[in-house]
Amino acid sequence: MAAMTQSPSPNRARSGSILAADFGNVHTRAVLIDVVDGIYRLVARAEAHTTSGFPVDDVSVGFRHVVEQISAATGRNFLDTADALITPERSDRVGVDTFIVTASTGRPLRTVLVGLVPEISIASGMRAVSGTYVQVVETLSLADLRSEEQQLNALLLSRPDLIFVTGGTEAGAQEPVLALARTVRLAVTLLRLGHKPTVLYAGNSALVPAIRNMFDGLTTLFVAPNVRPALDNEELEAAQLQLALAFDERSSGRGSGFEGLSAVSRLGVLPTAQSYALVVDYLGRTLGGGGRGSVLAVDVGSAVSTLAASVNRQLSTSIRTDIGLGHSAHNLLEVVGEEAVRRWLPFYASSSQIHEYALNKSLRPSTVPEALRDLYFEHALLRAGIEAMVQASRPAWNDSLGNVLGDVLPPFRLVILAGGALTGTGHAAYNAMLLLDALQPVGMTVLQSDPYGLIGALGALAHVNQEAVVQVLDGGGLERLGVAFSVSGTPKAGRDAMHIKITTEDKETVKHTVEGGHLWVFPLAPGRSARVEISAGRGLNIGGQRSLKLTLQGGTAGLIFDGRGRPLRVAADIRARAAQMTQWVHEVTGDPIREIDERWLTPPTVAVEKPVPVAAPQAEAPKQEAKAAKRGRGKGKDKDDNKPQTGSLKDLSQKPAVRNDDDMMDDLRDVLS
């Protein structure tokens, strides 16, 4: 993807009104962008439930709901009598000039990566797909020691939606790439019509004619310039665009109304995650380098979560199809483990209680917590999921700054919160506290929120009109939560962590001391500014500095002063943790402390069952595992279950692929998403 610039091309035609729709697994969001006083502005926004699943199975119904909301807010009509979108905009201001669609709904594309060397072409392919909703289910390279028959078996049993072929530098190896491509072609030939994967080739460009001859007429083929034209040169942008087109092709083929929207959209259906990468890259370049201009966007969705970061002007994107608070809730639990969730629970919770909550969320992803206990479960999963994504991304961030960070986060100057879990609690400061808990930023951090999916729209719009993207971002299109100040070190309870002096525009002076282990929020409203002076307590610092003096603006959450230290220490004792976490909520929201029920603080009684004699020495599954198996999520697999099964080519072409637990979950996601 090309980097955005602040000066548009002089011959670029203005696209006028722009309607962008983003389809998530739970919510459909739409924004209207138009020219106001000569500048592109966010004019209206709307949200409704996504209608891709049972019983509607048509996303256009939810789309019509959000368009009707925008029509009511603006007094303009966008649909004709047949509920079709009117484009381009007419002289009477009916319709829109540009329509853009992004989506993260449905399961990710099951993808096979094919390349010559794992450390070179496969690695480049992996980085290329990092901005698209894919699940890499198999890799094939020259380092693969399996026989050709075993490789073919693995390709067929992986049931891919996409096969991404890379390999060979320009003027480099040809025959090894062709040999791998022939194996791919044989696998595609053996798969039934309607189940044939899309093929994307981004290897040695000299082989493009031969690759076209192999796959034309057999399956859909996309071709991109070489992702690794030289050993020391990696070019991913063109391949990422072709991946977006492949995503559009698959999305349209799945039905659920996407085919009609894709036909009207200027760019088809693009993956939402690519938008995060583009917008974060632009903001990182705008704020400057040296680490101080680092930008992070965190989006926790129902089935997919995205972490996009620009560190020292180097972009890294992580898309996790196994982390989410709805469809992927139980997958999230399997990734992070029970203890990572318990760390954020202010009460005792058994293994079965944690798994039951996660499974219920996977089956009913659109439900929201109604009881206090459920709310803590929800946000414990949220914090643990973000922590896992951050931990996985640390090596890339550290490399960007020359391996000087260690276990400390880069000094993110701007952090953007997205997704209903992080933006929809109903209290801006509580949203911010959830992010501070999970991310643990250091120093001063500006916090922004994207509750209506504007980033998805802007990233896609950048392919059409970069001028509009820059003007909307500069015009405050994202909601400003405020500014957080976090001390590093280990503040002692009862000792001063921060001394604060705030002078408002009205010349009012407020002095406050934040003790170790506590938070304080000063309500500085959006558009208002204040002079802030902060000094850290003994042995502490704020982003490496003992004191700060600066003038800044507030936000919907205000100014947040975090005196809990870095790394953040959550109490190990359950009663101490209950007092600690309820106090934090009180400090950021101002609500009365809601004490934890005494019954929840008592360890559950575990009944010891007497062994039951059996007639034969037959292994019996543990009780919890049997319950999980009953729900179709049994963990008692043999290690050999994951190994590719071998057999004759005749058997492979005649027998259906073996279905496993992952297949069942894919089907369940299709139904629920």
XYZ file of C-alpha atoms in Angstrom:
673
model
C 0.000 0.000 0.000
C 1.333 3.374 -0.931
C 1.998 5.787 1.913
C -0.435 8.683 2.151
C 0.762 12.214 1.642
C -0.754 15.449 2.845
C -0.721 17.084 -0.569
C -3.029 15.508 -3.134
C -2.138 15.236 -6.771
C -3.203 18.423 -8.587
C -5.083 16.469 -11.256
C -6.958 14.245 -8.778
C -10.690 14.684 -9.155
C -12.650 15.307 -5.979
C -14.903 12.355 -5.284
C -17.575 14.362 -3.469
C -19.741 12.494 -0.975
C -18.418 9.185 0.342
C -20.386 6.436 2.076
C -18.330 3.701 3.740
C -19.732 0.567 5.373
C -17.789 -1.836 7.593
C -19.223 -5.282 8.333
C -18.059 -6.953 11.516
C -19.223 -10.253 12.913
C -21.608 -8.508 15.323
C -21.994 -4.894 14.193
C -22.375 -3.115 10.865
C -21.138 0.464 10.910
C -21.415 3.200 8.293
C -19.982 6.706 7.988
C -20.824 9.545 5.605
C -17.962 11.837 4.599
C -18.607 14.970 2.558
C -17.145 18.354 1.720
C -18.075 21.038 4.262
C -16.690 24.541 3.682
C -14.207 23.148 1.186
C -12.843 20.429 3.506
C -13.784 16.769 3.871
C -15.518 16.116 7.189
C -17.224 13.254 8.948
C -20.882 14.221 8.538
C -22.835 11.296 10.002
C -22.355 7.789 11.383
C -24.557 4.860 12.299
C -24.456 1.344 13.733
C -26.707 -1.717 13.570
C -26.468 -5.468 14.041
C -24.815 -7.433 11.253
C -27.335 -9.692 9.507
C -25.015 -12.182 7.829
C -26.138 -15.160 9.892
C -29.338 -17.000 10.718
C -32.162 -16.207 10.232
C -31.601 -13.309 7.779
C -28.366 -14.444 6.087
C -28.132 -11.193 4.138
C -25.798 -8.357 5.158
C -27.709 -5.915 2.975
C -30.520 -5.870 5.557
C -28.195 -4.531 8.252
C -26.687 -2.183 5.671
C -30.123 -0.787 4.904
C -30.654 -0.155 8.637
C -27.510 1.982 8.964
C -28.273 3.873 5.744
C -31.757 4.674 7.052
C -30.188 6.037 10.248
C -27.855 8.279 8.253
C -30.780 9.414 6.099
C -32.714 10.378 9.223
C -29.723 12.290 10.603
C -28.933 14.204 7.398
C -32.315 14.495 5.676
C -30.830 12.975 2.501
C -31.914 9.912 0.576
C -29.426 7.267 -0.514
C -31.601 4.352 -1.640
C -34.033 4.039 -4.534
C -37.465 2.431 -4.336
C -35.883 -1.020 -4.643
C -33.525 -0.285 -1.706
C -30.549 -0.136 -4.051
C -27.823 2.436 -3.362
C -27.925 5.424 -5.703
C -24.528 6.296 -7.126
C -23.180 8.704 -8.278
C -24.795 11.536 -6.334
C -27.490 13.411 -8.246
C -27.818 17.174 -8.513
C -30.580 17.159 -5.856
C -28.097 15.577 -3.369
C -29.688 12.143 -3.560
C -27.206 9.263 -3.399
C -23.397 9.307 -3.009
C -20.459 9.643 -5.348
C -18.286 6.935 -3.813
C -19.275 3.776 -1.944
C -16.684 1.675 -0.100
C -17.076 -1.644 1.736
C -14.775 -3.276 4.276
C -15.431 -6.467 6.212
C -14.060 -8.700 8.929
C -17.082 -10.967 9.087
C -16.952 -14.710 8.588
C -14.099 -17.086 9.126
C -10.581 -16.227 7.936
C -9.232 -17.529 4.650
C -7.540 -20.886 5.186
C -4.205 -20.259 3.497
C -1.271 -22.380 2.354
C 2.079 -20.594 1.950
C 4.434 -21.974 -0.717
C 8.009 -20.765 -1.164
C 11.592 -21.836 -1.634
C 13.209 -21.011 1.720
C 11.349 -20.645 5.036
C 13.594 -17.798 6.235
C 13.251 -15.781 3.003
C 10.290 -16.278 0.661
C 8.020 -17.967 3.234
C 8.851 -15.236 5.756
C 8.009 -12.533 3.197
C 4.750 -14.281 2.388
C 3.906 -14.436 6.084
C 4.467 -10.699 6.449
C 2.383 -10.017 3.343
C -0.644 -11.905 4.676
C -0.355 -10.218 8.097
C -2.719 -7.477 6.921
C -5.480 -9.825 5.740
C -7.825 -12.178 7.565
C -6.049 -15.436 6.918
C -5.249 -18.555 8.895
C -2.036 -20.146 7.671
C -2.851 -23.852 7.824
C 0.122 -25.312 5.910
C 3.471 -24.339 4.433
C 5.411 -25.947 1.604
C 9.086 -25.252 0.815
C 12.313 -26.853 -0.369
C 13.157 -27.510 3.273
C 10.106 -29.781 3.545
C 11.365 -33.346 4.020
C 8.024 -34.973 3.241
C 7.578 -36.951 0.039
C 5.628 -35.424 -2.839
C 2.697 -37.663 -1.975
C 2.750 -36.519 1.649
C 2.955 -32.884 0.579
C -0.018 -33.384 -1.710
C -1.901 -35.060 1.105
C -1.197 -32.117 3.390
C -2.428 -29.623 0.784
C -5.677 -31.509 0.247
C -6.422 -32.130 3.905
C -5.813 -28.474 4.800
C -8.871 -27.488 2.694
C -7.360 -24.120 1.661
C -9.313 -21.111 0.428
C -6.093 -19.539 -0.839
C -2.681 -20.823 -1.906
C -0.028 -18.106 -1.872
C 3.016 -19.011 -4.006
C 6.260 -17.049 -3.586
C 9.907 -17.795 -4.255
C 12.827 -16.939 -6.512
C 14.487 -13.553 -6.689
C 14.400 -11.655 -9.969
C 16.756 -13.398 -12.399
C 17.048 -16.123 -9.770
C 15.853 -19.717 -9.392
C 13.086 -20.915 -11.716
C 12.845 -24.706 -11.831
C 12.423 -25.180 -8.039
C 9.565 -22.654 -8.070
C 7.926 -24.431 -11.025
C 8.255 -27.785 -9.249
C 6.386 -26.459 -6.206
C 3.801 -24.830 -8.481
C 3.187 -28.169 -10.227
C 2.461 -29.788 -6.855
C -0.002 -26.997 -6.138
C -1.623 -27.459 -9.542
C -2.088 -31.194 -8.950
C -3.739 -30.493 -5.589
C -6.095 -27.938 -7.152
C -6.980 -30.417 -9.899
C -7.952 -33.098 -7.370
C -10.251 -30.819 -5.385
C -13.921 -30.758 -6.349
C -15.425 -27.861 -8.268
C -16.690 -25.305 -5.808
C -13.926 -26.209 -3.349
C -10.969 -25.147 -5.453
C -8.767 -22.526 -3.758
C -7.779 -19.195 -5.225
C -4.094 -19.008 -6.186
C -1.935 -15.903 -5.723
C 1.518 -15.849 -7.313
C 4.097 -13.285 -6.162
C 7.427 -14.879 -7.034
C 10.015 -14.583 -9.813
C 8.291 -12.449 -12.477
C 9.993 -14.369 -15.312
C 7.713 -17.313 -14.456
C 4.415 -15.431 -14.720
C 3.587 -16.763 -18.239
C 4.258 -20.345 -17.133
C 2.171 -19.859 -13.971
C -0.702 -18.456 -16.014
C -0.578 -21.477 -18.312
C -0.713 -23.769 -15.285
C -3.744 -22.267 -13.572
C -5.791 -20.374 -16.174
C -9.113 -22.151 -16.578
C -8.460 -24.280 -13.505
C -9.092 -21.751 -10.735
C -8.995 -18.011 -10.049
C -5.437 -16.703 -10.340
C -4.077 -13.424 -8.990
C -0.581 -12.232 -9.921
C 1.489 -9.671 -8.039
C 5.076 -8.420 -8.407
C 7.734 -10.423 -6.612
C 7.562 -9.953 -2.829
C 11.319 -10.644 -2.628
C 12.923 -9.265 -5.825
C 16.330 -9.421 -4.100
C 17.597 -11.021 -0.934
C 17.943 -7.601 0.727
C 14.760 -6.102 -0.727
C 11.174 -6.863 0.282
C 8.174 -5.310 -1.498
C 4.815 -6.318 -0.041
C 2.395 -3.553 -1.044
C 1.323 -4.938 -4.430
C 0.874 -8.448 -3.022
C -1.215 -7.072 -0.145
C -3.509 -5.343 -2.628
C -3.935 -8.615 -4.552
C -4.644 -10.353 -1.247
C -7.383 -7.796 -0.649
C -8.847 -8.583 -4.076
C -8.666 -12.298 -3.286
C -10.501 -11.573 -0.019
C -13.153 -9.708 -2.018
C -13.486 -12.607 -4.445
C -13.981 -15.092 -1.607
C -16.333 -12.792 0.311
C -18.517 -12.310 -2.748
C -18.562 -16.043 -3.348
C -19.808 -16.772 0.161
C -23.158 -15.138 -0.498
C -24.873 -13.444 2.454
C -25.492 -10.384 0.282
C -21.853 -9.422 -0.195
C -21.995 -10.074 -3.929
C -24.464 -7.229 -4.451
C -22.538 -4.783 -2.279
C -19.252 -5.730 -3.934
C -20.702 -4.933 -7.344
C -21.640 -1.393 -6.243
C -18.527 -0.700 -4.168
C -15.711 1.242 -5.792
C -13.144 -1.358 -4.664
C -15.190 -4.455 -3.945
C -15.008 -5.802 -0.377
C -11.670 -5.057 1.335
C -10.408 -6.533 4.627
C -10.817 -4.084 7.491
C -7.408 -4.921 8.966
C -5.562 -3.499 5.952
C -7.091 -0.140 6.794
C -5.511 -0.176 10.233
C -2.083 -0.785 8.754
C -2.406 2.115 6.306
C -3.815 4.650 8.776
C -1.330 3.765 11.532
C 1.545 3.980 9.048
C 0.412 7.468 8.003
C 0.034 8.682 11.597
C 3.432 7.256 12.522
C 5.099 9.119 9.660
C 3.261 12.319 10.571
C 4.236 12.286 14.258
C 7.931 11.680 13.566
C 10.509 8.977 14.243
C 12.977 8.048 16.937
C 10.367 6.050 18.821
C 8.646 9.201 20.132
C 6.288 9.172 17.170
C 5.218 5.562 17.767
C 1.527 4.870 17.156
C -0.569 1.857 18.129
C -4.109 0.818 17.193
C -5.870 -1.955 19.127
C -9.081 -3.464 17.778
C -10.652 -6.347 19.714
C -13.582 -7.749 17.798
C -15.886 -10.710 18.141
C -13.921 -13.165 16.000
C -10.767 -11.264 15.020
C -8.448 -8.823 16.789
C -5.924 -6.491 15.199
C -2.824 -4.823 16.592
C -1.194 -2.342 14.213
C 1.884 -0.403 15.303
C 4.245 2.127 13.763
C 7.475 2.090 15.770
C 10.255 4.381 14.563
C 8.311 4.639 11.265
C 8.399 0.873 10.785
C 5.012 -0.793 10.474
C 4.054 -4.099 12.046
C 0.584 -5.616 11.983
C -0.757 -8.597 13.887
C -4.142 -10.091 13.019
C -5.316 -12.761 15.427
C -8.206 -14.916 14.273
C -7.880 -16.854 17.540
C -8.473 -13.825 19.781
C -11.891 -12.212 20.121
C -14.633 -11.632 22.694
C -17.447 -13.311 20.784
C -17.011 -16.018 18.198
C -13.358 -16.509 19.222
C -13.806 -16.170 22.997
C -13.031 -19.803 23.743
C -10.130 -19.794 21.296
C -8.794 -16.775 23.191
C -8.994 -18.731 26.440
C -7.092 -21.632 24.894
C -4.386 -19.228 23.684
C -3.809 -17.329 26.944
C -4.655 -20.031 29.489
C -6.871 -19.886 32.549
C -4.302 -18.245 34.833
C -3.945 -15.230 32.528
C -7.701 -14.697 32.891
C -7.790 -15.385 36.656
C -5.159 -12.679 37.144
C -7.849 -10.118 36.273
C -10.729 -11.641 38.265
C -11.434 -10.168 41.735
C -13.056 -13.416 42.908
C -12.522 -17.157 42.838
C -13.459 -18.849 39.554
C -13.199 -22.533 38.781
C -11.901 -23.889 35.508
C -15.396 -24.929 34.462
C -16.826 -21.453 35.201
C -14.200 -19.743 33.055
C -14.670 -22.188 30.179
C -18.462 -22.015 30.388
C -18.428 -18.222 30.109
C -16.091 -18.345 27.105
C -18.116 -21.074 25.388
C -21.372 -19.207 25.939
C -19.831 -16.094 24.382
C -18.671 -18.161 21.388
C -22.190 -19.507 20.878
C -23.951 -16.177 21.547
C -21.403 -13.561 20.468
C -23.774 -10.603 20.417
C -24.763 -10.890 24.084
C -23.472 -8.298 26.541
C -22.732 -8.860 30.235
C -25.774 -8.165 32.376
C -24.375 -9.036 35.813
C -21.288 -7.667 37.584
C -19.667 -11.107 37.662
C -20.107 -11.519 33.896
C -18.641 -8.069 33.317
C -15.482 -9.057 35.176
C -15.243 -12.282 33.146
C -15.637 -10.288 29.920
C -12.968 -7.747 30.747
C -10.585 -10.354 32.149
C -10.688 -12.085 28.755
C -10.232 -8.701 27.061
C -7.151 -7.773 29.107
C -5.594 -11.229 28.719
C -6.153 -11.168 24.951
C -4.502 -7.766 24.512
C -1.596 -8.840 26.728
C -1.059 -11.900 24.495
C -1.049 -9.799 21.321
C 1.362 -7.277 22.828
C 3.714 -10.003 24.007
C 3.760 -11.585 20.546
C 4.517 -8.206 18.917
C 7.336 -7.134 21.262
C 10.184 -8.679 19.195
C 9.210 -6.708 16.069
C 8.900 -3.468 18.051
C 12.223 -4.067 19.731
C 13.923 -4.663 16.375
C 12.553 -1.339 15.110
C 14.336 0.521 17.912
C 17.614 -1.393 17.794
C 16.902 -3.898 20.579
C 17.079 -1.307 23.364
C 13.657 -1.877 24.908
C 13.936 -5.193 26.704
C 10.601 -5.802 28.420
C 9.545 -2.142 28.210
C 6.984 -0.971 25.662
C 7.988 1.603 23.039
C 6.958 5.118 24.106
C 3.694 5.135 22.164
C 2.711 8.750 21.686
C -0.728 7.861 20.332
C -2.905 4.815 21.050
C -6.227 4.253 19.273
C -8.922 2.034 20.808
C -11.356 0.254 18.488
C -13.922 -2.502 18.699
C -17.038 -2.619 20.851
C -15.268 -4.199 23.836
C -12.864 -1.257 24.197
C -15.169 1.576 23.120
C -18.618 0.532 24.291
C -18.514 0.248 28.097
C -20.526 3.437 28.459
C -17.795 5.379 30.274
C -14.843 6.918 28.441
C -12.452 6.783 31.413
C -13.321 3.128 32.052
C -12.542 2.381 28.387
C -9.188 4.061 28.902
C -8.483 2.136 32.123
C -9.064 -1.213 30.388
C -6.476 -0.237 27.803
C -4.008 0.993 30.450
C -4.387 -2.282 32.368
C -3.741 -4.501 29.367
C -1.207 -2.431 27.430
C 0.665 -0.732 30.316
C 2.020 2.215 28.279
C 4.838 4.318 29.703
C 5.186 8.082 29.926
C 2.635 10.337 28.243
C 0.127 8.751 25.866
C -2.618 10.441 23.859
C -5.687 8.187 23.735
C -8.199 8.220 20.890
C -11.263 6.079 20.244
C -12.906 4.809 17.070
C -16.379 3.650 18.145
C -17.905 3.838 14.656
C -15.312 2.061 12.527
C -13.935 5.205 10.882
C -10.443 3.721 10.456
C -11.826 0.901 8.319
C -13.437 3.467 6.037
C -10.398 5.756 5.845
C -7.935 2.986 5.053
C -10.046 1.796 2.143
C -10.713 5.366 1.025
C -6.963 5.980 0.791
C -6.925 3.879 -2.388
C -9.382 6.352 -3.938
C -8.951 9.749 -2.294
C -5.998 10.353 0.025
C -6.924 14.008 0.375
C -10.181 13.089 2.100
C -8.400 10.710 4.493
C -5.854 13.307 5.590
C -8.472 16.024 6.068
C -10.800 13.799 8.129
C -7.950 12.656 10.390
C -6.645 16.192 10.827
C -10.183 17.436 11.449
C -10.693 15.288 14.540
C -12.645 12.435 12.973
C -11.503 10.108 15.760
C -12.862 10.709 19.260
C -10.252 12.076 21.630
C -10.383 10.290 24.989
C -7.669 12.384 26.573
C -4.086 11.970 27.790
C -2.675 9.364 30.167
C 0.454 9.835 32.294
C 1.980 6.614 33.648
C 4.852 6.323 36.116
C 7.483 3.627 35.708
C 9.055 1.867 38.646
C 7.581 0.350 41.803
C 5.663 2.953 43.797
C 5.019 2.029 47.410
C 1.518 2.052 48.847
C 0.919 5.195 50.883
C 3.891 6.980 49.299
C 3.630 9.747 46.708
C 3.856 8.571 43.089
C 3.010 11.878 41.352
C 2.762 15.528 42.334
C 0.460 17.335 39.900
C -0.345 20.989 39.273
C -2.954 21.891 36.633
C -3.737 25.437 35.493
C -6.873 25.726 33.353
C -7.746 28.298 30.700
C -9.807 30.064 33.370
C -6.649 30.458 35.495
C -7.984 27.964 38.028
C -5.182 26.006 39.711
C -5.623 22.453 40.932
C -2.964 20.589 42.927
C -3.159 16.885 43.610
C -0.941 14.050 44.800
C -1.433 10.526 43.455
C -0.315 7.822 45.838
C 1.331 4.616 44.699
C -1.120 2.023 43.427
C -3.848 4.540 42.595
C -5.324 6.464 39.640
C -6.685 9.986 39.384
C -8.739 11.586 36.606
C -8.973 15.320 36.023
C -12.093 16.108 33.910
C -10.667 18.301 31.145
C -13.315 18.392 28.424
C -12.670 18.055 24.658
C -11.526 21.315 23.092
C -10.325 22.696 26.436
C -6.633 23.024 27.250
C -4.620 23.285 30.439
C -1.069 23.733 31.652
C 0.098 20.529 33.375
C 3.144 20.159 35.637
C 4.032 16.712 36.953
C 6.879 15.460 39.087
C 7.427 11.764 39.809
C 7.960 10.369 43.296
C 11.278 9.089 44.591
C 12.691 6.282 42.455
C 10.030 6.750 39.776
C 9.967 8.373 36.346
C 7.492 9.373 33.654
C 8.760 8.088 30.335
C 12.340 8.343 31.566
C 11.911 11.875 32.958
C 11.560 13.032 36.537
C 9.195 15.888 35.650
C 7.043 17.206 32.806
C 5.660 20.650 31.972
C 3.381 21.030 28.975
C 0.132 22.475 27.699
C -2.349 20.005 26.234
C -5.994 19.412 25.398
C -8.416 17.180 27.208
C -10.952 14.671 25.947
C -14.071 12.748 26.850
C -12.138 10.926 29.594
C -9.993 13.914 30.581
C -6.458 13.629 31.936
C -5.626 10.279 33.537
C -2.761 9.951 36.005
C -1.691 6.349 36.580
C 0.394 5.927 39.733
C 0.305 2.132 39.776
C 3.799 1.714 38.333
C 5.291 -0.335 35.501
C 5.129 -3.218 35.318
C 1.624 -3.111 36.774
C 1.338 -5.366 39.818
C -2.040 -6.980 40.372
C -2.471 -8.422 43.853
C -2.048 -12.184 44.115
C -4.281 -12.496 47.184
C -7.896 -12.704 46.093
C -9.243 -10.355 48.791
C -6.525 -7.802 48.171
C -7.216 -8.005 44.430
C -10.961 -7.516 45.003
C -10.270 -4.349 47.000
C -7.662 -3.186 44.474
C -9.727 -3.593 41.305
C -12.949 -2.129 42.711
C -10.952 0.863 43.952
C -9.487 1.427 40.472
C -12.956 1.403 38.902
C -14.160 3.904 41.492
C -11.185 6.203 40.870
C -11.649 6.453 37.103
C -15.454 6.529 36.950
C -16.377 8.308 40.162
C -19.048 5.680 40.790
C -19.502 4.273 44.315
C -17.347 1.253 45.095
C -19.213 -1.965 44.333
C -17.769 -4.431 46.772
C -17.366 -8.034 45.706
C -19.906 -10.458 47.164
C -18.397 -12.246 50.158
C -19.534 -15.592 48.754
C -17.336 -15.043 45.683
C -14.259 -14.581 47.881
C -14.569 -17.989 49.491
C -12.690 -20.817 47.777
C -15.141 -23.281 46.234
C -15.439 -26.629 47.929
C -14.082 -29.392 45.720
C -15.824 -32.714 46.197
C -13.478 -35.672 46.215
C -15.011 -38.574 44.340
C -14.279 -42.148 45.306
C -12.728 -44.229 42.546
C -15.207 -46.417 40.723
C -13.978 -49.934 39.909
C -14.097 -50.863 36.233
C -14.360 -54.225 34.551
C -11.376 -53.700 32.286
C -8.242 -51.496 32.404
C -9.703 -48.935 30.032
C -8.540 -45.302 30.189
C -11.277 -42.929 31.217
C -11.326 -39.293 30.076
C -11.169 -36.710 32.856
C -14.500 -35.264 33.844
C -13.778 -31.813 32.464
C -12.458 -33.234 29.204
C -15.585 -35.328 28.780
C -17.721 -32.234 29.178
C -15.644 -30.399 26.598
C -15.909 -33.310 24.191
C -19.658 -33.296 24.632
C -19.623 -29.702 23.427
C -17.497 -30.645 20.431
C -14.339 -29.079 21.861
C -12.547 -32.065 23.368
C -8.869 -31.629 24.122
C -7.969 -35.300 24.371
C -6.281 -35.612 20.998
C -3.309 -37.790 20.327
C -0.278 -35.984 19.009
C -0.475 -38.063 15.874
C -3.892 -36.592 15.049
C -2.216 -33.493 13.636
C 0.128 -35.373 11.331
C -0.806 -35.529 7.646
C -2.266 -38.877 6.687
C -0.843 -40.634 3.693
C -2.672 -42.594 1.043
C -2.906 -43.156 -2.676
C -3.854 -40.405 -5.117
C -6.845 -42.498 -6.115
C -8.056 -42.557 -2.541
C -7.579 -38.813 -2.207
C -9.603 -38.032 -5.309
C -12.498 -40.337 -4.319
C -12.768 -39.993 -0.544
C -13.959 -36.839 1.216
C -11.466 -35.057 3.432
C -11.471 -36.148 7.064
C -13.339 -33.658 9.251
C -11.867 -32.734 12.610
C -12.757 -30.430 15.481
C -11.367 -27.386 13.654
C -13.658 -28.144 10.721
C -16.646 -28.214 13.061
C -15.662 -24.854 14.556
C -15.302 -23.367 11.064
C -18.835 -24.503 10.268
C -20.054 -23.063 13.565
C -18.384 -19.740 12.790
C -20.076 -19.658 9.397
C -23.449 -20.156 11.069
C -22.900 -17.650 13.869
C -21.066 -14.927 11.941
